[in-house]
Amino acid sequence: MRQRSGILRFVAGCAVVAALAVPLMAATVSKINDDVLAPLRGPVVARKIVLANVPLYAHGTATVELEEFQVWAPGGKVIVDDGKSVQYLDPPPMRFFRGLVNGDPESFAYFSIDGTSGAISGLMATRDGKFAVDAARRRPLVRPHAGGVGNDATGGYDYYLTEMDDSDATQVAGQTW
């Protein structure tokens, strides 16, 4: 009887772990090589930026062609009204890019770079899926011979590509854009 009870607890525990793991298995996350996003860090005057070898697919890559665009009107302000006072602030220092994946007119790509931290974020949608690019702060490298903290061209971030699937999006009844 005692052995049967232990087996039932084990099976129940496995069922709970499996139930909790299902939502985590929906998205696929992979690290992106820093070289893939390097063109975004280029000069401000670039008219067209190409991200080659973006690992969107399990056995292949995509090319993302982007153009820089401005979100804020010249001299524009961000208005913050907390109910007690109104503030007119300068927009945050950001660069914005938009474009297509593999030249497909039914795709889109959007990237932004935070002008303060240098972190890159992005979204891409193709006929085959939806993808997000996010930055995660890298732990500082300590150089034993120099005695200081390392610095690199990526701003100290690792970048990750998350492939979404339909179970990642939740529909809210009666809510539309």
Short mmCIF file of C-alpha atoms in Angstrom, two decimals:
data_model
loop_
_atom_site.label_atom_id
_atom_site.label_comp_id
_atom_site.label_asym_id
_atom_site.label_seq_id
_atom_site.Cartn_x
_atom_site.Cartn_y
_atom_site.Cartn_z
CA MET A 1 0.00 0.00 0.00
CA ARG A 2 2.81 2.37 0.91
CA GLN A 3 4.55 1.71 -2.44
CA ARG A 4 1.31 2.37 -4.35
CA SER A 5 0.85 5.69 -2.52
CA GLY A 6 4.40 6.76 -3.46
CA ILE A 7 3.77 5.91 -7.13
CA LEU A 8 0.53 7.92 -7.12
CA ARG A 9 2.32 10.92 -5.60
CA PHE A 10 5.06 10.61 -8.23
CA VAL A 11 2.53 10.44 -11.09
CA ALA A 12 0.56 13.40 -9.67
CA GLY A 13 3.77 15.41 -9.32
CA CYS A 14 4.71 14.67 -12.94
CA ALA A 15 1.23 15.77 -14.06
CA VAL A 16 1.59 19.09 -12.21
CA VAL A 17 5.05 19.71 -13.70
CA ALA A 18 3.76 18.89 -17.20
CA ALA A 19 0.76 21.20 -16.79
CA LEU A 20 2.99 24.07 -15.68
CA ALA A 21 5.54 23.47 -18.44
CA VAL A 22 3.05 23.57 -21.34
CA PRO A 23 2.77 27.38 -21.43
CA LEU A 24 6.56 27.66 -21.29
CA MET A 25 7.03 25.43 -24.31
CA ALA A 26 4.95 27.67 -26.61
CA ALA A 27 7.72 30.16 -27.46
CA THR A 28 11.17 29.24 -28.74
CA VAL A 29 14.06 31.44 -27.57
CA SER A 30 17.51 31.47 -29.13
CA LYS A 31 20.53 33.73 -28.77
CA ILE A 32 21.44 36.01 -31.68
CA ASN A 33 25.05 36.57 -32.66
CA ASP A 34 26.05 40.23 -32.07
CA ASP A 35 27.21 40.50 -35.70
CA VAL A 36 23.61 40.11 -36.95
CA LEU A 37 22.47 43.37 -35.28
CA ALA A 38 25.74 45.31 -35.81
CA PRO A 39 24.45 47.26 -38.88
CA LEU A 40 21.85 48.94 -36.64
CA ARG A 41 24.66 50.50 -34.63
CA GLY A 42 26.08 52.14 -37.77
CA PRO A 43 26.08 55.81 -38.76
CA VAL A 44 22.95 57.87 -38.37
CA VAL A 45 23.02 58.92 -42.03
CA ALA A 46 22.57 55.37 -43.43
CA ARG A 47 19.57 55.29 -45.76
CA LYS A 48 19.18 51.53 -45.96
CA ILE A 49 20.29 48.97 -43.42
CA VAL A 50 20.44 45.26 -44.15
CA LEU A 51 20.47 42.63 -41.42
CA ALA A 52 21.76 39.46 -43.08
CA ASN A 53 21.63 35.96 -41.66
CA VAL A 54 18.88 36.62 -39.11
CA PRO A 55 18.13 33.14 -37.67
CA LEU A 56 14.34 33.17 -38.02
CA TYR A 57 13.98 29.61 -39.20
CA ALA A 58 15.15 26.28 -37.79
CA HIS A 59 17.27 25.46 -40.83
CA GLY A 60 17.85 28.83 -42.45
CA THR A 61 18.17 32.56 -42.13
CA ALA A 62 16.36 35.64 -43.36
CA THR A 63 17.44 39.03 -44.68
CA VAL A 64 15.79 42.07 -43.12
CA GLU A 65 15.94 45.33 -45.08
CA LEU A 66 15.29 48.43 -42.97
CA GLU A 67 15.06 52.18 -43.31
CA GLU A 68 15.38 54.64 -40.47
CA PHE A 69 12.34 56.80 -39.73
CA GLN A 70 11.37 59.46 -37.22
CA VAL A 71 8.56 58.93 -34.75
CA TRP A 72 8.68 62.39 -33.19
CA ALA A 73 7.86 65.59 -35.08
CA PRO A 74 10.67 68.15 -35.08
CA GLY A 75 10.42 70.07 -31.80
CA GLY A 76 7.78 67.62 -30.54
CA LYS A 77 7.20 67.14 -26.81
CA VAL A 78 5.93 64.31 -24.67
CA ILE A 79 3.08 65.57 -22.50
CA VAL A 80 2.84 63.99 -19.05
CA ASP A 81 -0.32 64.83 -17.12
CA ASP A 82 -0.60 63.12 -13.75
CA GLY A 83 -3.78 64.99 -12.76
CA LYS A 84 -1.85 67.42 -10.54
CA SER A 85 0.51 69.00 -13.04
CA VAL A 86 1.41 68.92 -16.72
CA GLN A 87 4.99 68.48 -17.92
CA TYR A 88 6.33 68.96 -21.45
CA LEU A 89 9.35 66.73 -21.89
CA ASP A 90 11.76 66.13 -24.75
CA PRO A 91 11.22 62.73 -26.39
CA PRO A 92 13.60 59.99 -25.27
CA PRO A 93 16.71 59.61 -27.46
CA MET A 94 15.73 56.69 -29.69
CA ARG A 95 16.38 55.57 -33.26
CA PHE A 96 13.61 53.73 -35.13
CA PHE A 97 13.77 51.39 -38.15
CA ARG A 98 11.09 49.71 -40.26
CA GLY A 99 11.17 47.35 -43.19
CA LEU A 100 10.49 43.93 -44.66
CA VAL A 101 11.71 40.38 -44.14
CA ASN A 102 13.09 38.74 -47.31
CA GLY A 103 11.41 41.49 -49.37
CA ASP A 104 7.96 40.00 -48.68
CA PRO A 105 5.30 42.75 -48.79
CA GLU A 106 3.17 40.76 -46.33
CA SER A 107 5.92 40.87 -43.69
CA PHE A 108 7.10 43.64 -41.44
CA ALA A 109 10.09 44.39 -39.27
CA TYR A 110 10.51 47.09 -36.63
CA PHE A 111 13.59 47.84 -34.53
CA SER A 112 14.51 50.56 -32.06
CA ILE A 113 17.73 51.52 -30.34
CA ASP A 114 17.71 53.23 -26.97
CA GLY A 115 20.03 56.23 -27.33
CA THR A 116 20.98 56.14 -23.65
CA SER A 117 21.75 52.45 -23.10
CA GLY A 118 22.31 51.28 -26.68
CA ALA A 119 19.86 48.37 -26.19
CA ILE A 120 18.16 47.10 -29.35
CA SER A 121 14.59 45.77 -29.44
CA GLY A 122 12.60 44.51 -32.39
CA LEU A 123 9.54 42.78 -33.79
CA MET A 124 9.18 40.84 -37.03
CA ALA A 125 6.21 39.11 -38.61
CA THR A 126 6.31 36.83 -41.64
CA ARG A 127 3.92 34.38 -43.22
CA ASP A 128 5.70 31.72 -41.15
CA GLY A 129 5.63 33.33 -37.71
CA LYS A 130 6.07 36.20 -35.30
CA PHE A 131 9.38 37.03 -33.69
CA ALA A 132 10.68 39.40 -31.01
CA VAL A 133 14.25 40.55 -30.37
CA ASP A 134 15.07 41.55 -26.81
CA ALA A 135 18.20 42.67 -24.98
CA ALA A 136 19.44 41.24 -21.69
CA ARG A 137 22.19 43.06 -19.81
CA ARG A 138 25.43 41.10 -19.95
CA ARG A 139 27.44 40.64 -16.78
CA PRO A 140 30.52 42.89 -16.87
CA LEU A 141 33.71 41.22 -18.01
CA VAL A 142 36.55 41.59 -15.55
CA ARG A 143 39.94 41.74 -17.18
CA PRO A 144 42.41 40.34 -14.67
CA HIS A 145 45.46 41.91 -16.31
CA ALA A 146 43.94 45.36 -16.84
CA GLY A 147 42.21 45.35 -13.46
CA GLY A 148 39.08 46.94 -14.92
CA VAL A 149 35.67 46.06 -16.27
CA GLY A 150 35.49 45.18 -19.96
CA ASN A 151 33.55 47.21 -22.47
CA ASP A 152 32.39 46.19 -25.93
CA ALA A 153 30.63 47.59 -29.01
CA THR A 154 27.33 45.89 -28.15
CA GLY A 155 26.74 48.05 -25.09
CA GLY A 156 27.04 45.08 -22.75
CA TYR A 157 23.93 43.23 -23.96
CA ASP A 158 23.16 39.74 -25.17
CA TYR A 159 20.32 39.52 -27.68
CA TYR A 160 17.65 36.86 -27.86
CA LEU A 161 15.16 35.98 -30.58
CA THR A 162 11.80 34.68 -29.37
CA GLU A 163 9.62 32.87 -31.89
CA MET A 164 5.97 33.19 -30.88
CA ASP A 165 3.19 30.84 -31.76
CA ASP A 166 -0.59 31.21 -31.69
CA SER A 167 -0.85 30.02 -28.08
CA ASP A 168 1.25 33.02 -26.95
CA ALA A 169 -1.46 35.49 -27.95
CA THR A 170 -4.53 35.66 -25.77
CA GLN A 171 -7.75 36.99 -27.18
CA VAL A 172 -9.82 39.28 -24.99
CA ALA A 173 -13.55 38.95 -25.69
CA GLY A 174 -15.05 42.11 -27.12
CA GLN A 175 -11.68 43.91 -27.35
CA THR A 176 -10.48 45.13 -30.72
CA TRP A 177 -7.99 47.65 -31.97
#
